[in-house]
Each structure stands twice: as structure tokens, then as C-alpha cells.
Amino acid sequence: EALRYLCEPVPAPRGIEEFLHYFCGDASKADGLTTTEPLRVAFYKAVTTFVRSYTAVAQNLEEAGYSASDAEAITAEVAYYAEMRGAIKKHSGEELDIKPYEADMRYLLNTYIQADAAVPFGEMGDMPLTELIVVTGIHDAIARKLNQKGTLSRNSIAEGIINNVRKTIIRDQLTDPKFYEQMSKLLDDLIKQSREDTAAYEAFLKQAEVLAKQLVAKQSANGAPASLHGRREATVIFNNLGSLPRTTFVYPTGAEEQAALALKIDTVIRENAPSGWKGDQAREAQVQNALFKAMDRDREATAALFAIIKQQVGYG
């Protein structure tokens, strides 16, 4: 489908927002990005093939039988699709996900079709949109990431922000399911917010900035007890203890007691996790056995919490 869309005759340039909607879906729907992912992947591959095929003959188009006007038109078409591809990656939050696999694309584009050079922003140029919002503020982040050429409507910019936030939630949800469930609900509230006029749009941007800051800081709106401040992994345990399936595991009712249990479990993991334990069956069993005792010997609750603990970078 994406290949057909790409290879159809183009009597007049399609608008960038038409591309974004077609390949990223409806931003208000939770599955919009997921259902259109095969289209995006096919489009990325098709454009990459198109660019590489073009560069293979770019310096010999006349010998290949193309007139000067034909060669100029082909070059413009390559540049056009390359630009659409870049815009879709940014709009869907996939710019960084596929960057490592396409190291030669910027060189090819700059060398053969004189694409605009990347604007140098230092390390900020490699930041996801959500992090860039925190560092620069939402208006600068939009200008630097989503709308460098100033061609997108307010609604398209809003959908790009929503898609990037959703991509972050989808990508990281297994590291702290309860936290990202809360963030998903806040995103749903953000989507429902009116953007009809300038005042409503500015209110939307302010709320989007707040949500991005919560995502980057991994701090829920409800916060956590002071005893957990600075203890990221213990906070993740605290966030998810109450939603674990359980049979014998007794979950405390008070927040301070819950925090104390989270800290206890955090200590158990740190004291019993050998170096390089993740992915090693015997060492994982050692950690799981220690966790089993701390979880009132509840196998179901232990398995569920262990799956979350394995996702934590801080546990080596």
C-alpha cells in the first residue's frame, strides 16, 4: 500500500499534512500509530531504495537517456519524498528509533540532491521531542523538531506532539506499568482538550509541556512519599505493588508502609542480584528466590513484580 502510494503519478505536490495523516493515522486514537506502522515502515524502505537507486546514476543521467529537464524533475521528486519521509519520522516519534540503521542517508541526500544541511543544535538535535520540550520549552522544541520550515497547521503540530508523547509511553511502559498507565490517562485528557482558537491552543501547549515534564522526570501527578525521593527503582516498585495479582501477598494500606515495603524489596534486590544476572537463568533464579521470600511467598505476585524489576537499568 505504501509502495503504491509512493509510486503513483504526482500531478501536483501532495501537502505534507496529507502525508502525516495517511502514515501516522488519527492521533486521537490510541492505536493510530500502531495500525499505521506497517505503512510507515514500507514507506521508509521505499524512499530509501528510491534515494539509493537515484544516487547510483545521479552523475550519469544524461548517458542513461534522461533530458536535462527530466533529470531536474527526478532530483526534485527525490528531494520531495526524502523531506516527507523525514517529516513522518518526526511526527510519529520514530526519528531516533531508525536513525542508527540509516547512517548513510544524510550523506547521500546532501551529496546528490543538495538537501538542506541539518541545523546544528549540539546534543539537542538528538533529543526526543519530549526531552527537548523540557530543555528548551515547548515553542522552541516545536520550531526545532516538528515545524522547522513553519509549514504545519496548529492541529498538525498538536497531533505531532500527541504522537511523540504516545510513542514514549508505548516504548517505556514495561519499565513502570502503573506510572505509564497514569500518563496514558493524562494523554487522553490532553487529546480531549479544545484547540479551536488561539487561547485554547496555547492552553493545550501548556498542558502538553506539563505532561512532557512528568514523562521525562518519571514523576506522577500524585508524587511519592519523601522516603522514596531519589530512589528511582524503589519508586517504580512502590508505583506497582498495589496493582500486582496476589494470593498470599499482603499489601499495606498506608502510603508510608507501602514505601517502606518498596524500600525493603529494593534492598533485597540490590543485596542478592549478582553481576550480569539479567539473561542468565541461574542468576535470575537467585534474584527471583530472594524476591519470593520478600513477597510472602506469593508466586503470582513475585512473577509479576520480577518482570518489572528486570526492566530497571539501576539493577544492573
Tab-separated table of C-alpha atoms in Angstrom:
chain	number	residue	atom	x	y	z
A	1	GLU	CA	0.000	0.000	0.000
A	2	ALA	CA	2.762	2.446	0.889
A	3	LEU	CA	4.681	1.489	-2.241
A	4	ARG	CA	1.580	2.079	-4.352
A	5	TYR	CA	1.085	5.461	-2.701
A	6	LEU	CA	4.703	6.405	-3.349
A	7	CYS	CA	4.798	5.245	-6.961
A	8	GLU	CA	1.546	6.841	-8.119
A	9	PRO	CA	1.975	9.743	-10.543
A	10	VAL	CA	2.225	13.045	-8.708
A	11	PRO	CA	0.465	15.703	-10.843
A	12	ALA	CA	0.926	18.274	-8.075
A	13	PRO	CA	2.872	18.050	-4.813
A	14	ARG	CA	0.838	16.457	-2.067
A	15	GLY	CA	0.644	18.503	1.100
A	16	ILE	CA	2.805	17.469	3.997
A	17	GLU	CA	-0.193	17.228	6.323
A	18	GLU	CA	-1.861	14.736	3.967
A	19	PHE	CA	1.240	12.541	4.247
A	20	LEU	CA	1.328	12.868	8.029
A	21	HIS	CA	-2.305	11.880	8.443
A	22	TYR	CA	-2.064	8.984	5.985
A	23	PHE	CA	1.067	7.445	7.515
A	24	CYS	CA	0.517	8.285	11.201
A	25	GLY	CA	-3.226	7.782	11.489
A	26	ASP	CA	-5.629	9.582	13.785
A	27	ALA	CA	-3.691	10.986	16.742
A	28	SER	CA	-6.807	10.902	18.915
A	29	LYS	CA	-6.960	7.102	18.666
A	30	ALA	CA	-4.732	5.017	20.948
A	31	ASP	CA	-3.949	2.550	18.144
A	32	GLY	CA	-3.416	5.182	15.443
A	33	LEU	CA	0.367	4.844	15.352
A	34	THR	CA	0.315	1.074	15.776
A	35	THR	CA	-2.103	0.322	12.959
A	36	THR	CA	-0.251	2.565	10.501
A	37	GLU	CA	3.224	1.334	11.439
A	38	PRO	CA	3.441	-1.181	8.538
A	39	LEU	CA	2.667	1.668	6.121
A	40	ARG	CA	5.437	3.826	7.596
A	41	VAL	CA	7.995	1.042	7.534
A	42	ALA	CA	7.180	0.269	3.890
A	43	PHE	CA	7.360	3.972	3.013
A	44	TYR	CA	10.728	4.443	4.772
A	45	LYS	CA	12.142	1.454	2.900
A	46	ALA	CA	10.675	2.565	-0.421
A	47	VAL	CA	12.107	6.070	-0.134
A	48	THR	CA	15.484	4.721	0.985
A	49	THR	CA	15.556	2.415	-2.058
A	50	PHE	CA	14.483	5.302	-4.294
A	51	VAL	CA	17.252	7.594	-2.958
A	52	ARG	CA	19.949	4.946	-3.230
A	53	SER	CA	18.875	3.950	-6.742
A	54	TYR	CA	18.924	7.577	-7.786
A	55	THR	CA	22.369	8.229	-6.330
A	56	ALA	CA	23.745	5.229	-8.206
A	57	VAL	CA	23.076	7.009	-11.525
A	58	ALA	CA	22.804	10.647	-10.430
A	59	GLN	CA	26.008	11.689	-12.150
A	60	ASN	CA	25.216	9.837	-15.374
A	61	LEU	CA	21.557	10.649	-16.003
A	62	GLU	CA	22.278	12.097	-19.452
A	63	GLU	CA	24.082	8.931	-20.504
A	64	ALA	CA	21.107	6.945	-19.173
A	65	GLY	CA	18.858	8.770	-21.632
A	66	TYR	CA	17.302	11.461	-19.465
A	67	SER	CA	16.996	15.031	-20.713
A	68	ALA	CA	18.122	17.933	-18.550
A	69	SER	CA	14.511	18.748	-17.645
A	70	ASP	CA	13.790	15.094	-16.814
A	71	ALA	CA	16.875	14.920	-14.614
A	72	GLU	CA	15.832	18.087	-12.797
A	73	ALA	CA	12.320	16.721	-12.226
A	74	ILE	CA	13.656	13.423	-10.874
A	75	THR	CA	16.014	15.209	-8.496
A	76	ALA	CA	13.127	17.350	-7.231
A	77	GLU	CA	10.994	14.256	-6.701
A	78	VAL	CA	13.736	12.503	-4.713
A	79	ALA	CA	14.121	15.583	-2.527
A	80	TYR	CA	10.359	15.797	-2.086
A	81	TYR	CA	9.943	12.224	-0.872
A	82	ALA	CA	13.040	12.454	1.322
A	83	GLU	CA	11.541	15.510	3.003
A	84	MET	CA	8.197	13.757	3.527
A	85	ARG	CA	9.989	10.760	4.991
A	86	GLY	CA	11.851	12.943	7.485
A	87	ALA	CA	8.660	14.757	8.475
A	88	ILE	CA	6.812	11.477	9.065
A	89	LYS	CA	9.633	10.162	11.272
A	90	LYS	CA	9.495	13.290	13.433
A	91	HIS	CA	5.705	13.387	13.549
A	92	SER	CA	5.470	9.727	14.634
A	93	GLY	CA	8.294	9.914	17.182
A	94	GLU	CA	10.365	7.393	15.212
A	95	GLU	CA	13.191	9.690	14.171
A	96	LEU	CA	15.639	8.261	16.706
A	97	ASP	CA	14.353	4.683	16.543
A	98	ILE	CA	15.551	4.105	12.981
A	99	LYS	CA	18.444	6.583	12.867
A	100	PRO	CA	21.191	4.001	13.626
A	101	TYR	CA	20.180	1.948	10.574
A	102	GLU	CA	20.446	4.792	8.076
A	103	ALA	CA	23.796	6.425	8.724
A	104	ASP	CA	24.472	6.911	5.019
A	105	MET	CA	21.210	8.650	4.120
A	106	ARG	CA	22.211	12.191	5.153
A	107	TYR	CA	25.450	11.864	3.184
A	108	LEU	CA	23.609	10.657	0.072
A	109	LEU	CA	20.981	13.387	0.285
A	110	ASN	CA	23.492	16.175	0.825
A	111	THR	CA	25.850	14.917	-1.863
A	112	TYR	CA	23.414	14.178	-4.661
A	113	ILE	CA	20.309	16.319	-4.204
A	114	GLN	CA	21.726	19.157	-2.113
A	115	ALA	CA	19.341	18.686	0.767
A	116	ASP	CA	19.251	21.310	3.466
A	117	ALA	CA	22.034	20.727	5.945
A	118	ALA	CA	20.971	19.666	9.398
A	119	VAL	CA	20.688	22.668	11.693
A	120	PRO	CA	23.353	22.324	14.385
A	121	PHE	CA	21.866	22.300	17.853
A	122	GLY	CA	24.599	20.316	19.558
A	123	GLU	CA	23.314	17.418	21.578
A	124	MET	CA	19.775	18.801	21.461
A	125	GLY	CA	19.433	17.680	17.876
A	126	ASP	CA	19.472	14.050	19.015
A	127	MET	CA	16.889	14.503	21.776
A	128	PRO	CA	13.376	13.057	21.566
A	129	LEU	CA	10.717	15.753	21.346
A	130	THR	CA	9.563	15.164	24.937
A	131	GLU	CA	13.071	15.795	26.292
A	132	LEU	CA	13.580	18.777	24.007
A	133	ILE	CA	10.379	20.329	25.398
A	134	VAL	CA	11.822	20.107	28.910
A	135	VAL	CA	15.171	21.622	27.900
A	136	THR	CA	14.034	24.426	25.583
A	137	GLY	CA	10.346	24.974	26.285
A	138	ILE	CA	7.563	23.760	24.061
A	139	HIS	CA	7.596	26.566	21.484
A	140	ASP	CA	11.335	26.220	20.790
A	141	ALA	CA	11.005	22.427	20.695
A	142	ILE	CA	8.255	22.685	18.079
A	143	ALA	CA	10.344	25.059	15.965
A	144	ARG	CA	13.431	22.874	16.181
A	145	LYS	CA	11.844	19.464	15.827
A	146	LEU	CA	8.346	19.393	14.378
A	147	ASN	CA	7.979	22.544	12.348
A	148	GLN	CA	11.402	23.771	11.222
A	149	LYS	CA	10.018	25.172	7.976
A	150	GLY	CA	6.940	26.702	9.533
A	151	THR	CA	4.564	24.923	7.163
A	152	LEU	CA	2.370	22.928	9.567
A	153	SER	CA	-1.011	23.980	10.913
A	154	ARG	CA	-1.671	24.198	14.650
A	155	ASN	CA	-3.698	20.991	14.507
A	156	SER	CA	-0.910	19.085	12.767
A	157	ILE	CA	1.624	20.320	15.328
A	158	ALA	CA	-0.716	19.232	18.127
A	159	GLU	CA	-1.042	15.776	16.580
A	160	GLY	CA	2.746	15.524	16.284
A	161	ILE	CA	3.107	16.296	19.990
A	162	ILE	CA	0.434	13.739	20.869
A	163	ASN	CA	2.113	11.083	18.700
A	164	ASN	CA	5.529	11.714	20.253
A	165	VAL	CA	4.126	11.510	23.785
A	166	ARG	CA	2.247	8.328	22.914
A	167	LYS	CA	5.376	6.808	21.366
A	168	THR	CA	7.276	7.455	24.604
A	169	ILE	CA	4.523	5.794	26.636
A	170	ILE	CA	4.351	2.744	24.355
A	171	ARG	CA	8.134	2.354	24.259
A	172	ASP	CA	8.705	2.623	28.018
A	173	GLN	CA	5.508	1.269	29.568
A	174	LEU	CA	7.015	-2.063	30.651
A	175	THR	CA	9.559	-0.266	32.857
A	176	ASP	CA	6.806	1.107	35.114
A	177	PRO	CA	3.318	-0.041	34.035
A	178	LYS	CA	1.388	1.884	36.697
A	179	PHE	CA	3.150	5.187	36.007
A	180	TYR	CA	2.668	4.944	32.245
A	181	GLU	CA	-0.958	3.952	32.746
A	182	GLN	CA	-1.402	7.252	34.598
A	183	MET	CA	0.444	9.115	31.842
A	184	SER	CA	-1.775	7.457	29.226
A	185	LYS	CA	-4.860	8.751	31.022
A	186	LEU	CA	-3.378	12.250	31.128
A	187	LEU	CA	-2.687	11.981	27.405
A	188	ASP	CA	-6.322	11.033	26.810
A	189	ASP	CA	-7.357	14.142	28.749
A	190	LEU	CA	-4.971	16.231	26.653
A	191	ILE	CA	-6.432	14.861	23.405
A	192	LYS	CA	-9.942	15.876	24.512
A	193	GLN	CA	-8.834	19.425	25.221
A	194	SER	CA	-10.104	22.010	22.748
A	195	ARG	CA	-7.654	23.579	20.283
A	196	GLU	CA	-10.184	25.589	18.317
A	197	ASP	CA	-8.857	29.103	18.916
A	198	THR	CA	-5.554	30.695	19.878
A	199	ALA	CA	-6.282	30.733	23.617
A	200	ALA	CA	-7.366	27.078	23.611
A	201	TYR	CA	-4.322	26.079	21.563
A	202	GLU	CA	-1.954	27.842	23.983
A	203	ALA	CA	-3.681	26.089	26.896
A	204	PHE	CA	-3.181	22.782	25.076
A	205	LEU	CA	0.538	23.526	24.646
A	206	LYS	CA	0.931	24.361	28.337
A	207	GLN	CA	-0.695	21.078	29.339
A	208	ALA	CA	1.426	19.201	26.816
A	209	GLU	CA	4.558	20.750	28.328
A	210	VAL	CA	3.486	19.691	31.823
A	211	LEU	CA	2.874	16.125	30.603
A	212	ALA	CA	6.247	16.000	28.835
A	213	LYS	CA	7.993	17.135	32.022
A	214	GLN	CA	6.237	14.420	34.020
A	215	LEU	CA	7.260	11.808	31.447
A	216	VAL	CA	10.902	12.853	31.395
A	217	ALA	CA	11.099	13.175	35.191
A	218	LYS	CA	9.078	9.947	35.563
A	219	GLN	CA	7.090	11.692	38.261
A	220	SER	CA	3.357	11.067	38.551
A	221	ALA	CA	0.933	13.826	39.450
A	222	ASN	CA	0.361	12.199	42.847
A	223	GLY	CA	4.072	12.051	43.654
A	224	ALA	CA	5.635	9.562	46.068
A	225	PRO	CA	6.443	9.655	49.794
A	226	ALA	CA	9.546	11.660	50.711
A	227	SER	CA	11.355	8.481	51.773
A	228	LEU	CA	11.452	7.417	48.116
A	229	HIS	CA	12.806	10.655	46.678
A	230	GLY	CA	15.990	9.948	44.722
A	231	ARG	CA	15.295	6.215	44.770
A	232	ARG	CA	14.097	5.605	41.233
A	233	GLU	CA	13.881	1.803	41.303
A	234	ALA	CA	12.194	1.748	44.724
A	235	THR	CA	9.676	4.292	43.409
A	236	VAL	CA	8.853	2.007	40.464
A	237	ILE	CA	8.224	-0.842	42.915
A	238	PHE	CA	6.052	1.480	45.037
A	239	ASN	CA	4.039	2.529	41.968
A	240	ASN	CA	3.218	-1.054	41.000
A	241	LEU	CA	2.858	-3.010	44.244
A	242	GLY	CA	-0.833	-2.211	44.584
A	243	SER	CA	-1.749	-3.464	41.118
A	244	LEU	CA	0.034	-6.827	41.324
A	245	PRO	CA	-2.004	-10.028	41.132
A	246	ARG	CA	-1.741	-11.680	44.530
A	247	THR	CA	-2.881	-14.602	46.655
A	248	THR	CA	-0.806	-14.632	49.868
A	249	PHE	CA	0.975	-11.292	49.414
A	250	VAL	CA	-0.302	-8.699	51.899
A	251	TYR	CA	-0.253	-5.149	50.566
A	252	PRO	CA	-0.098	-2.441	53.264
A	253	THR	CA	-2.824	0.191	53.331
A	254	GLY	CA	-0.815	3.270	54.354
A	255	ALA	CA	1.453	5.146	51.951
A	256	GLU	CA	4.389	5.171	54.348
A	257	GLU	CA	4.067	1.435	54.989
A	258	GLN	CA	3.893	0.857	51.228
A	259	ALA	CA	7.022	2.977	50.752
A	260	ALA	CA	8.813	1.055	53.494
A	261	LEU	CA	7.972	-2.235	51.775
A	262	ALA	CA	9.181	-0.874	48.433
A	263	LEU	CA	12.484	0.132	50.036
A	264	LYS	CA	12.784	-3.303	51.642
A	265	ILE	CA	12.275	-5.028	48.288
A	266	ASP	CA	14.723	-2.643	46.653
A	267	THR	CA	17.337	-3.594	49.255
A	268	VAL	CA	16.633	-7.311	48.747
A	269	ILE	CA	17.248	-6.984	45.013
A	270	ARG	CA	20.473	-4.998	45.451
A	271	GLU	CA	21.846	-7.415	48.040
A	272	ASN	CA	21.000	-10.561	46.096
A	273	ALA	CA	21.474	-9.617	42.441
A	274	PRO	CA	24.861	-10.879	41.187
A	275	SER	CA	26.723	-9.071	38.445
A	276	GLY	CA	25.340	-9.751	34.970
A	277	TRP	CA	22.262	-11.500	36.293
A	278	LYS	CA	19.828	-10.434	33.588
A	279	GLY	CA	19.527	-13.074	30.883
A	280	ASP	CA	21.371	-15.691	32.957
A	281	GLN	CA	18.821	-18.300	34.027
A	282	ALA	CA	20.626	-19.438	37.176
A	283	ARG	CA	21.351	-15.889	38.378
A	284	GLU	CA	17.828	-14.730	37.600
A	285	ALA	CA	16.523	-17.645	39.695
A	286	GLN	CA	18.722	-16.456	42.568
A	287	VAL	CA	17.165	-12.980	42.417
A	288	GLN	CA	13.652	-14.371	41.999
A	289	ASN	CA	14.038	-16.660	45.016
A	290	ALA	CA	15.089	-13.730	47.206
A	291	LEU	CA	12.148	-11.684	45.923
A	292	PHE	CA	9.799	-14.643	46.539
A	293	LYS	CA	10.548	-14.536	50.262
A	294	ALA	CA	10.007	-10.773	50.440
A	295	MET	CA	6.644	-11.177	48.670
A	296	ASP	CA	5.137	-13.544	51.300
A	297	ARG	CA	5.998	-16.497	49.085
A	298	ASP	CA	3.326	-15.451	46.589
A	299	ARG	CA	4.369	-16.907	43.224
A	300	GLU	CA	1.965	-14.868	41.108
A	301	ALA	CA	2.873	-11.536	42.690
A	302	THR	CA	6.577	-12.413	42.575
A	303	ALA	CA	6.486	-13.236	38.854
A	304	ALA	CA	4.639	-10.015	38.012
A	305	LEU	CA	6.991	-7.796	40.026
A	306	PHE	CA	10.091	-9.626	38.787
A	307	ALA	CA	9.107	-8.840	35.178
A	308	ILE	CA	9.106	-5.129	36.078
A	309	ILE	CA	12.332	-5.320	38.088
A	310	LYS	CA	14.138	-6.877	35.108
A	311	GLN	CA	13.386	-3.720	33.115
A	312	GLN	CA	15.155	-1.431	35.587
A	313	VAL	CA	18.563	-0.233	34.437
A	314	GLY	CA	19.537	0.576	38.012
A	315	TYR	CA	19.521	-3.091	38.969
A	316	GLY	CA	22.434	-3.887	36.659
